[in-house]
Amino acid sequence: MRKTRIALGLALAYPFVISAQPVDNAPSKEVGVVTIVSQQPTSLPTQIPATMEGITAAQIEQNINATDSEDALKYFPSLLVRKRYNGDYNHAILSSRVSGTGNSTRSAVYADGILLSNYLGNGVSGLSFPPRWGMVTPEEIERVDVMYGPFSAAYPGNSVGAVVEYTTKMPEKLEGSVKVGYAHQPFDLYNTHATYGGWQSSASLGSRSGDWSWFVNLNHTDSQGQPLTFATRTVSTGTVGSAGTAVTGAVAGLNSANVPWVILGALTQYHTVQDHVKAKVAYDFSPTVRATYSLGIWQNTSEGRPQSYLTNASGQTVTSGAINIGGRSYSALNGGDFALTNEKLSHTLHGLSVKSRTQGTFDWEVAASLYDYGSDTKRQNAGSNTLPNAAAGGAGTIADGSGTGWNNLALRGTWRPQGPKGEHVVDFGAQQDSYKLRYLTSNIAGNWTTDAAGSVASEVGGRTQLQSLYAQDTWRFAPDWRVVLGLRAEHWSATQGLTRFSASSSQAFADRSEHHLSPKAALSKQIAEDAFLKYAVGRAVRMPTVNELYGATSTTNSQYINDPNLRPEKSWTQELSYEKNLDKSQWRVTAFAEDTQDGIYSQSVVDPAAGNRTISRVQNVDRIRTRGLEGAFTVQGFGLVGLDVTGSVTYADSVIKVNQGFVAVAGDTLGKMQPNIPKWRATLLAGYRWNAAWTSSVAVRYSGQQFRTLNNSDVNGYAYMGVSTFTTVDVRARWQITPQLVAAFGIDNLNNDKYWNFHPYPQRSYTAELKANF
């Protein structure tokens, strides 16, 4: 009975997951420590002392309107992905308890043990570095697990926020599926009144024959997103008088700092076409040793187009020249105000692992992966090249990231000196992670849409490498007690740093290297048959990325200022959890704390004197202190058979305590909230099984006040570049028409909350899908 209650408690500890997966593939919990036993390649260590949450493919399909892989994380406690539209490839950053949506390097995302997080840079300043979500589609997912905090020695300092592990399917028999989905979003903001959406289709097939197994997934997305940025002028920059073309259509308002401005038009309305191919092949050398190879190919073609709100006295659209609004003349509209972009990306992922799973005295794994920017180009009109002529050609730039990428090698072992039931389980390993950034921006004098690269506008490049050794011992020193002790040793180096802005102006940077030790510890106690108490503490060192060190970029409408002398970000994180597992419910309360020295931040401001360019500067913040409390619960059969409810509430007080730097005046960041960390956030999801054919779900997400700037000057969250509170309601209904045919209909943001995170999030959006399994 005791083991049954523990197993049920583990299942309930994952959000709305009861029928999780085959028993031999499921994690188990004993004395508060999760033990991972997986038939699939996974980067998760065998023993995890931290808070874990998870979800299965069946529950994603039943409860979540999932068009992209990151949608699986929608209702996890304390997590948020800044996804702006379906197929968002360049801004979908993951945030966690104490890491905001500008800090992509403070989380780690893996798929079958292959790194998807992009540690070439941080966030979206300069270039864009979100995880490569497109390398996994919802149809591939078997389950998703999340580990909170840097408490396992098996991970680098990027695990300080959370570690996400996608496990994808590998069939045991011939099976396949075909799915088609549609999305529809009416959008109404400023003077944009339009409808956006798109189609998505997916097909998968897999089987097993003897020692061989294989799986192939194809996915195609054609998506129209809502406008994401806006051309503006601050009212104070206008000059009273009659100069310039008199225009109407501008929208008056207040910017994020409550300063009066006018919105002139909408930009970066992306039409995105993506194709994804994933192939996996596995071979069992023996019942306990499996080799797996994965190949992922992702292609993206995207066009960003602007819309001017301005018209002259004749009713003609105005996109260039000096303008006059309400008796004030403003600086001339340029190509950056209404920029056009064409992007083509083709990326490839390779992964190979050989892993034993005896569950005996010794198990081992060798894993290697490679992510390659085979081609990665972005074309844009020049500042001097304005609409309408810019749509047909003219001067511009082409930015080429071909040759950029990273590779990872890991050797892992698990030693059970007394066997699987013994007192000790030791995880250990060696890792090497190498990153190369090369980004060349060239001028085009003739036709920016088709011509080859001309003279150098800017070039950035460099390499970083992290070599690590780790060991972690899980020791059951008494029947109801378990302690986990770990240590991670790291050697980091940065080499070949280069920044240049012309053929004759370049700067090479001196090589750097550092050594760091990161200890970890956890103690857990089973205080009753159905209750656990657990404490964990760990140090994490997050190294600067290549782009933060060397990535000074400058375009028509943006500038990024690097810092080759950035200090690593060093954090001590703690959590204390109490977990209660009842027959049909589970709840958890976790107190967490983090103290970070030399936090790395990129702060963005708009400079009206520089043509309204967004200027970003990376810097260290001396000390940030966070204290918080997280509660989560799951109830199966909540007052009604078939009704399952899960929810979470998180409070975080994250404050800048010491900082020599500043935004406007010395000391203006002291005592201010860490950017993009709301004090309160909450989720609630209720799923109901009406009968064997029909299920439905209702989900609510809430996020409280937060700021984007280090000095918290962006007090108006409901404006372009602001970060607002939000409450959204999502609904989904699923109909099992036949054993092979399924239909679903959903609405995200049913209440049509118009909320922001620098960019506007989607408004009320409708989804429909039809899937056939065979």
mmCIF file with all atom_site columns, N, CA, C and O in Angstrom, residues 198-233:
data_model
loop_
_atom_site.group_PDB
_atom_site.id
_atom_site.type_symbol
_atom_site.label_atom_id
_atom_site.label_alt_id
_atom_site.label_comp_id
_atom_site.label_asym_id
_atom_site.label_entity_id
_atom_site.label_seq_id
_atom_site.pdbx_PDB_ins_code
_atom_site.Cartn_x
_atom_site.Cartn_y
_atom_site.Cartn_z
_atom_site.occupancy
_atom_site.B_iso_or_equiv
_atom_site.pdbx_formal_charge
_atom_site.auth_seq_id
_atom_site.auth_comp_id
_atom_site.auth_asym_id
_atom_site.auth_atom_id
_atom_site.pdbx_PDB_model_num
ATOM 1   N N  . GLY A 1 198 ? -3.513 31.165 -39.701 1.00 0.00 ? 198 GLY A N  1
ATOM 2   C CA . GLY A 1 198 ? -2.772 30.323 -40.630 1.00 0.00 ? 198 GLY A CA 1
ATOM 3   C C  . GLY A 1 198 ? -3.107 28.861 -40.474 1.00 0.00 ? 198 GLY A C  1
ATOM 4   O O  . GLY A 1 198 ? -3.942 28.462 -39.651 1.00 0.00 ? 198 GLY A O  1
ATOM 5   N N  . TRP A 1 199 ? -2.402 28.055 -41.257 1.00 0.00 ? 199 TRP A N  1
ATOM 6   C CA . TRP A 1 199 ? -2.611 26.613 -41.302 1.00 0.00 ? 199 TRP A CA 1
ATOM 7   C C  . TRP A 1 199 ? -1.373 25.882 -40.817 1.00 0.00 ? 199 TRP A C  1
ATOM 8   O O  . TRP A 1 199 ? -0.256 26.377 -40.948 1.00 0.00 ? 199 TRP A O  1
ATOM 9   N N  . GLN A 1 200 ? -1.618 24.710 -40.295 1.00 0.00 ? 200 GLN A N  1
ATOM 10  C CA . GLN A 1 200 ? -0.519 23.837 -39.899 1.00 0.00 ? 200 GLN A CA 1
ATOM 11  C C  . GLN A 1 200 ? -0.910 22.396 -40.210 1.00 0.00 ? 200 GLN A C  1
ATOM 12  O O  . GLN A 1 200 ? -2.031 21.968 -39.933 1.00 0.00 ? 200 GLN A O  1
ATOM 13  N N  . SER A 1 201 ? 0.020  21.654 -40.777 1.00 0.00 ? 201 SER A N  1
ATOM 14  C CA . SER A 1 201 ? -0.215 20.239 -41.064 1.00 0.00 ? 201 SER A CA 1
ATOM 15  C C  . SER A 1 201 ? 0.980  19.434 -40.569 1.00 0.00 ? 201 SER A C  1
ATOM 16  O O  . SER A 1 201 ? 2.122  19.914 -40.568 1.00 0.00 ? 201 SER A O  1
ATOM 17  N N  . SER A 1 202 ? 0.686  18.204 -40.138 1.00 0.00 ? 202 SER A N  1
ATOM 18  C CA . SER A 1 202 ? 1.729  17.366 -39.564 1.00 0.00 ? 202 SER A CA 1
ATOM 19  C C  . SER A 1 202 ? 1.431  15.911 -39.889 1.00 0.00 ? 202 SER A C  1
ATOM 20  O O  . SER A 1 202 ? 0.260  15.504 -39.962 1.00 0.00 ? 202 SER A O  1
ATOM 21  N N  . ALA A 1 203 ? 2.480  15.121 -40.107 1.00 0.00 ? 203 ALA A N  1
ATOM 22  C CA . ALA A 1 203 ? 2.340  13.684 -40.354 1.00 0.00 ? 203 ALA A CA 1
ATOM 23  C C  . ALA A 1 203 ? 3.497  12.963 -39.689 1.00 0.00 ? 203 ALA A C  1
ATOM 24  O O  . ALA A 1 203 ? 4.637  13.455 -39.698 1.00 0.00 ? 203 ALA A O  1
ATOM 25  N N  . SER A 1 204 ? 3.225  11.829 -39.098 1.00 0.00 ? 204 SER A N  1
ATOM 26  C CA . SER A 1 204 ? 4.279  11.048 -38.461 1.00 0.00 ? 204 SER A CA 1
ATOM 27  C C  . SER A 1 204 ? 4.059  9.569  -38.730 1.00 0.00 ? 204 SER A C  1
ATOM 28  O O  . SER A 1 204 ? 2.930  9.110  -38.936 1.00 0.00 ? 204 SER A O  1
ATOM 29  N N  . LEU A 1 205 ? 5.143  8.822  -38.732 1.00 0.00 ? 205 LEU A N  1
ATOM 30  C CA . LEU A 1 205 ? 5.101  7.381  -38.966 1.00 0.00 ? 205 LEU A CA 1
ATOM 31  C C  . LEU A 1 205 ? 6.287  6.754  -38.261 1.00 0.00 ? 205 LEU A C  1
ATOM 32  O O  . LEU A 1 205 ? 7.407  7.291  -38.298 1.00 0.00 ? 205 LEU A O  1
ATOM 33  N N  . GLY A 1 206 ? 6.057  5.622  -37.630 1.00 0.00 ? 206 GLY A N  1
ATOM 34  C CA . GLY A 1 206 ? 7.138  4.937  -36.936 1.00 0.00 ? 206 GLY A CA 1
ATOM 35  C C  . GLY A 1 206 ? 6.804  3.485  -36.705 1.00 0.00 ? 206 GLY A C  1
ATOM 36  O O  . GLY A 1 206 ? 5.649  3.066  -36.793 1.00 0.00 ? 206 GLY A O  1
ATOM 37  N N  . SER A 1 207 ? 7.848  2.708  -36.369 1.00 0.00 ? 207 SER A N  1
ATOM 38  C CA . SER A 1 207 ? 7.630  1.286  -36.136 1.00 0.00 ? 207 SER A CA 1
ATOM 39  C C  . SER A 1 207 ? 8.856  0.690  -35.459 1.00 0.00 ? 207 SER A C  1
ATOM 40  O O  . SER A 1 207 ? 9.874  1.372  -35.253 1.00 0.00 ? 207 SER A O  1
ATOM 41  N N  . ARG A 1 208 ? 8.727  -0.574 -35.123 1.00 0.00 ? 208 ARG A N  1
ATOM 42  C CA . ARG A 1 208 ? 9.836  -1.344 -34.569 1.00 0.00 ? 208 ARG A CA 1
ATOM 43  C C  . ARG A 1 208 ? 9.848  -2.713 -35.224 1.00 0.00 ? 208 ARG A C  1
ATOM 44  O O  . ARG A 1 208 ? 8.794  -3.343 -35.409 1.00 0.00 ? 208 ARG A O  1
ATOM 45  N N  . SER A 1 209 ? 11.043 -3.162 -35.589 1.00 0.00 ? 209 SER A N  1
ATOM 46  C CA . SER A 1 209 ? 11.206 -4.484 -36.175 1.00 0.00 ? 209 SER A CA 1
ATOM 47  C C  . SER A 1 209 ? 12.478 -5.099 -35.612 1.00 0.00 ? 209 SER A C  1
ATOM 48  O O  . SER A 1 209 ? 13.588 -4.643 -35.918 1.00 0.00 ? 209 SER A O  1
ATOM 49  N N  . GLY A 1 210 ? 12.302 -6.098 -34.744 1.00 0.00 ? 210 GLY A N  1
ATOM 50  C CA . GLY A 1 210 ? 13.461 -6.707 -34.107 1.00 0.00 ? 210 GLY A CA 1
ATOM 51  C C  . GLY A 1 210 ? 14.200 -5.715 -33.242 1.00 0.00 ? 210 GLY A C  1
ATOM 52  O O  . GLY A 1 210 ? 13.610 -5.071 -32.359 1.00 0.00 ? 210 GLY A O  1
ATOM 53  N N  . ASP A 1 211 ? 15.483 -5.539 -33.503 1.00 0.00 ? 211 ASP A N  1
ATOM 54  C CA . ASP A 1 211 ? 16.305 -4.616 -32.708 1.00 0.00 ? 211 ASP A CA 1
ATOM 55  C C  . ASP A 1 211 ? 16.271 -3.184 -33.240 1.00 0.00 ? 211 ASP A C  1
ATOM 56  O O  . ASP A 1 211 ? 16.846 -2.293 -32.622 1.00 0.00 ? 211 ASP A O  1
ATOM 57  N N  . TRP A 1 212 ? 15.597 -2.991 -34.383 1.00 0.00 ? 212 TRP A N  1
ATOM 58  C CA . TRP A 1 212 ? 15.543 -1.670 -34.989 1.00 0.00 ? 212 TRP A CA 1
ATOM 59  C C  . TRP A 1 212 ? 14.211 -0.999 -34.687 1.00 0.00 ? 212 TRP A C  1
ATOM 60  O O  . TRP A 1 212 ? 13.155 -1.628 -34.704 1.00 0.00 ? 212 TRP A O  1
ATOM 61  N N  . SER A 1 213 ? 14.249 0.302  -34.435 1.00 0.00 ? 213 SER A N  1
ATOM 62  C CA . SER A 1 213 ? 13.035 1.104  -34.334 1.00 0.00 ? 213 SER A CA 1
ATOM 63  C C  . SER A 1 213 ? 13.302 2.450  -34.992 1.00 0.00 ? 213 SER A C  1
ATOM 64  O O  . SER A 1 213 ? 14.449 2.912  -35.055 1.00 0.00 ? 213 SER A O  1
ATOM 65  N N  . TRP A 1 214 ? 12.223 3.084  -35.490 1.00 0.00 ? 214 TRP A N  1
ATOM 66  C CA . TRP A 1 214 ? 12.395 4.344  -36.211 1.00 0.00 ? 214 TRP A CA 1
ATOM 67  C C  . TRP A 1 214 ? 11.138 5.183  -36.090 1.00 0.00 ? 214 TRP A C  1
ATOM 68  O O  . TRP A 1 214 ? 10.048 4.679  -35.785 1.00 0.00 ? 214 TRP A O  1
ATOM 69  N N  . PHE A 1 215 ? 11.314 6.493  -36.315 1.00 0.00 ? 215 PHE A N  1
ATOM 70  C CA . PHE A 1 215 ? 10.208 7.437  -36.236 1.00 0.00 ? 215 PHE A CA 1
ATOM 71  C C  . PHE A 1 215 ? 10.528 8.629  -37.128 1.00 0.00 ? 215 PHE A C  1
ATOM 72  O O  . PHE A 1 215 ? 11.651 9.146  -37.116 1.00 0.00 ? 215 PHE A O  1
ATOM 73  N N  . VAL A 1 216 ? 9.529  9.073  -37.914 1.00 0.00 ? 216 VAL A N  1
ATOM 74  C CA . VAL A 1 216 ? 9.682  10.230 -38.793 1.00 0.00 ? 216 VAL A CA 1
ATOM 75  C C  . VAL A 1 216 ? 8.501  11.160 -38.574 1.00 0.00 ? 216 VAL A C  1
ATOM 76  O O  . VAL A 1 216 ? 7.346  10.705 -38.516 1.00 0.00 ? 216 VAL A O  1
ATOM 77  N N  . ASN A 1 217 ? 8.779  12.451 -38.454 1.00 0.00 ? 217 ASN A N  1
ATOM 78  C CA . ASN A 1 217 ? 7.732  13.456 -38.298 1.00 0.00 ? 217 ASN A CA 1
ATOM 79  C C  . ASN A 1 217 ? 7.979  14.588 -39.285 1.00 0.00 ? 217 ASN A C  1
ATOM 80  O O  . ASN A 1 217 ? 9.102  15.087 -39.412 1.00 0.00 ? 217 ASN A O  1
ATOM 81  N N  . LEU A 1 218 ? 6.904  14.988 -39.986 1.00 0.00 ? 218 LEU A N  1
ATOM 82  C CA . LEU A 1 218 ? 6.947  16.110 -40.912 1.00 0.00 ? 218 LEU A CA 1
ATOM 83  C C  . LEU A 1 218 ? 5.941  17.147 -40.445 1.00 0.00 ? 218 LEU A C  1
ATOM 84  O O  . LEU A 1 218 ? 4.826  16.802 -40.024 1.00 0.00 ? 218 LEU A O  1
ATOM 85  N N  . ASN A 1 219 ? 6.311  18.420 -40.530 1.00 0.00 ? 219 ASN A N  1
ATOM 86  C CA . ASN A 1 219 ? 5.417  19.472 -40.080 1.00 0.00 ? 219 ASN A CA 1
ATOM 87  C C  . ASN A 1 219 ? 5.569  20.687 -40.985 1.00 0.00 ? 219 ASN A C  1
ATOM 88  O O  . ASN A 1 219 ? 6.689  21.065 -41.347 1.00 0.00 ? 219 ASN A O  1
ATOM 89  N N  . HIS A 1 220 ? 4.444  21.291 -41.330 1.00 0.00 ? 220 HIS A N  1
ATOM 90  C CA . HIS A 1 220 ? 4.447  22.497 -42.161 1.00 0.00 ? 220 HIS A CA 1
ATOM 91  C C  . HIS A 1 220 ? 3.549  23.537 -41.513 1.00 0.00 ? 220 HIS A C  1
ATOM 92  O O  . HIS A 1 220 ? 2.399  23.248 -41.158 1.00 0.00 ? 220 HIS A O  1
ATOM 93  N N  . THR A 1 221 ? 4.075  24.747 -41.361 1.00 0.00 ? 221 THR A N  1
ATOM 94  C CA . THR A 1 221 ? 3.328  25.853 -40.761 1.00 0.00 ? 221 THR A CA 1
ATOM 95  C C  . THR A 1 221 ? 3.332  27.048 -41.703 1.00 0.00 ? 221 THR A C  1
ATOM 96  O O  . THR A 1 221 ? 4.383  27.426 -42.231 1.00 0.00 ? 221 THR A O  1
ATOM 97  N N  . ASP A 1 222 ? 2.171  27.617 -41.919 1.00 0.00 ? 222 ASP A N  1
ATOM 98  C CA . ASP A 1 222 ? 2.030  28.854 -42.708 1.00 0.00 ? 222 ASP A CA 1
ATOM 99  C C  . ASP A 1 222 ? 1.226  29.818 -41.843 1.00 0.00 ? 222 ASP A C  1
ATOM 100 O O  . ASP A 1 222 ? 0.018  29.657 -41.688 1.00 0.00 ? 222 ASP A O  1
ATOM 101 N N  . SER A 1 223 ? 1.912  30.816 -41.269 1.00 0.00 ? 223 SER A N  1
ATOM 102 C CA . SER A 1 223 ? 1.307  31.626 -40.213 1.00 0.00 ? 223 SER A CA 1
ATOM 103 C C  . SER A 1 223 ? 1.444  33.116 -40.501 1.00 0.00 ? 223 SER A C  1
ATOM 104 O O  . SER A 1 223 ? 2.494  33.581 -40.951 1.00 0.00 ? 223 SER A O  1
ATOM 105 N N  . GLN A 1 224 ? 0.374  33.847 -40.229 1.00 0.00 ? 224 GLN A N  1
ATOM 106 C CA . GLN A 1 224 ? 0.386  35.306 -40.269 1.00 0.00 ? 224 GLN A CA 1
ATOM 107 C C  . GLN A 1 224 ? 0.236  35.800 -38.825 1.00 0.00 ? 224 GLN A C  1
ATOM 108 O O  . GLN A 1 224 ? -0.778 35.543 -38.176 1.00 0.00 ? 224 GLN A O  1
ATOM 109 N N  . GLY A 1 225 ? 1.261  36.496 -38.321 1.00 0.00 ? 225 GLY A N  1
ATOM 110 C CA . GLY A 1 225 ? 1.202  37.029 -36.966 1.00 0.00 ? 225 GLY A CA 1
ATOM 111 C C  . GLY A 1 225 ? 0.721  38.468 -36.952 1.00 0.00 ? 225 GLY A C  1
ATOM 112 O O  . GLY A 1 225 ? 0.740  39.157 -37.979 1.00 0.00 ? 225 GLY A O  1
ATOM 113 N N  . GLN A 1 226 ? 0.287  38.922 -35.782 1.00 0.00 ? 226 GLN A N  1
ATOM 114 C CA . GLN A 1 226 ? -0.139 40.312 -35.642 1.00 0.00 ? 226 GLN A CA 1
ATOM 115 C C  . GLN A 1 226 ? 1.088  41.237 -35.650 1.00 0.00 ? 226 GLN A C  1
ATOM 116 O O  . GLN A 1 226 ? 2.205  40.779 -35.413 1.00 0.00 ? 226 GLN A O  1
ATOM 117 N N  . PRO A 1 227 ? 0.923  42.535 -35.928 1.00 0.00 ? 227 PRO A N  1
ATOM 118 C CA . PRO A 1 227 ? 2.057  43.466 -35.845 1.00 0.00 ? 227 PRO A CA 1
ATOM 119 C C  . PRO A 1 227 ? 2.681  43.439 -34.454 1.00 0.00 ? 227 PRO A C  1
ATOM 120 O O  . PRO A 1 227 ? 1.976  43.320 -33.450 1.00 0.00 ? 227 PRO A O  1
ATOM 121 N N  . LEU A 1 228 ? 3.999  43.593 -34.401 1.00 0.00 ? 228 LEU A N  1
ATOM 122 C CA . LEU A 1 228 ? 4.721  43.434 -33.142 1.00 0.00 ? 228 LEU A CA 1
ATOM 123 C C  . LEU A 1 228 ? 5.442  44.696 -32.688 1.00 0.00 ? 228 LEU A C  1
ATOM 124 O O  . LEU A 1 228 ? 5.703  44.864 -31.502 1.00 0.00 ? 228 LEU A O  1
ATOM 125 N N  . THR A 1 229 ? 5.800  45.563 -33.603 1.00 0.00 ? 229 THR A N  1
ATOM 126 C CA . THR A 1 229 ? 6.468  46.815 -33.242 1.00 0.00 ? 229 THR A CA 1
ATOM 127 C C  . THR A 1 229 ? 5.756  47.972 -33.937 1.00 0.00 ? 229 THR A C  1
ATOM 128 O O  . THR A 1 229 ? 4.939  47.764 -34.838 1.00 0.00 ? 229 THR A O  1
ATOM 129 N N  . PHE A 1 230 ? 6.099  49.195 -33.509 1.00 0.00 ? 230 PHE A N  1
ATOM 130 C CA . PHE A 1 230 ? 5.360  50.357 -33.997 1.00 0.00 ? 230 PHE A CA 1
ATOM 131 C C  . PHE A 1 230 ? 6.307  51.533 -34.181 1.00 0.00 ? 230 PHE A C  1
ATOM 132 O O  . PHE A 1 230 ? 7.235  51.736 -33.395 1.00 0.00 ? 230 PHE A O  1
ATOM 133 N N  . ALA A 1 231 ? 6.063  52.289 -35.228 1.00 0.00 ? 231 ALA A N  1
ATOM 134 C CA . ALA A 1 231 ? 6.796  53.536 -35.469 1.00 0.00 ? 231 ALA A CA 1
ATOM 135 C C  . ALA A 1 231 ? 6.188  54.629 -34.595 1.00 0.00 ? 231 ALA A C  1
ATOM 136 O O  . ALA A 1 231 ? 4.963  54.773 -34.537 1.00 0.00 ? 231 ALA A O  1
ATOM 137 N N  . THR A 1 232 ? 7.044  55.392 -33.919 1.00 0.00 ? 232 THR A N  1
ATOM 138 C CA . THR A 1 232 ? 6.548  56.396 -32.970 1.00 0.00 ? 232 THR A CA 1
ATOM 139 C C  . THR A 1 232 ? 7.369  57.676 -33.058 1.00 0.00 ? 232 THR A C  1
ATOM 140 O O  . THR A 1 232 ? 8.478  57.698 -33.577 1.00 0.00 ? 232 THR A O  1
ATOM 141 N N  . ARG A 1 233 ? 6.801  58.729 -32.492 1.00 0.00 ? 233 ARG A N  1
ATOM 142 C CA . ARG A 1 233 ? 7.522  59.967 -32.230 1.00 0.00 ? 233 ARG A CA 1
ATOM 143 C C  . ARG A 1 233 ? 7.067  60.482 -30.870 1.00 0.00 ? 233 ARG A C  1
ATOM 144 O O  . ARG A 1 233 ? 5.855  60.540 -30.585 1.00 0.00 ? 233 ARG A O  1
#
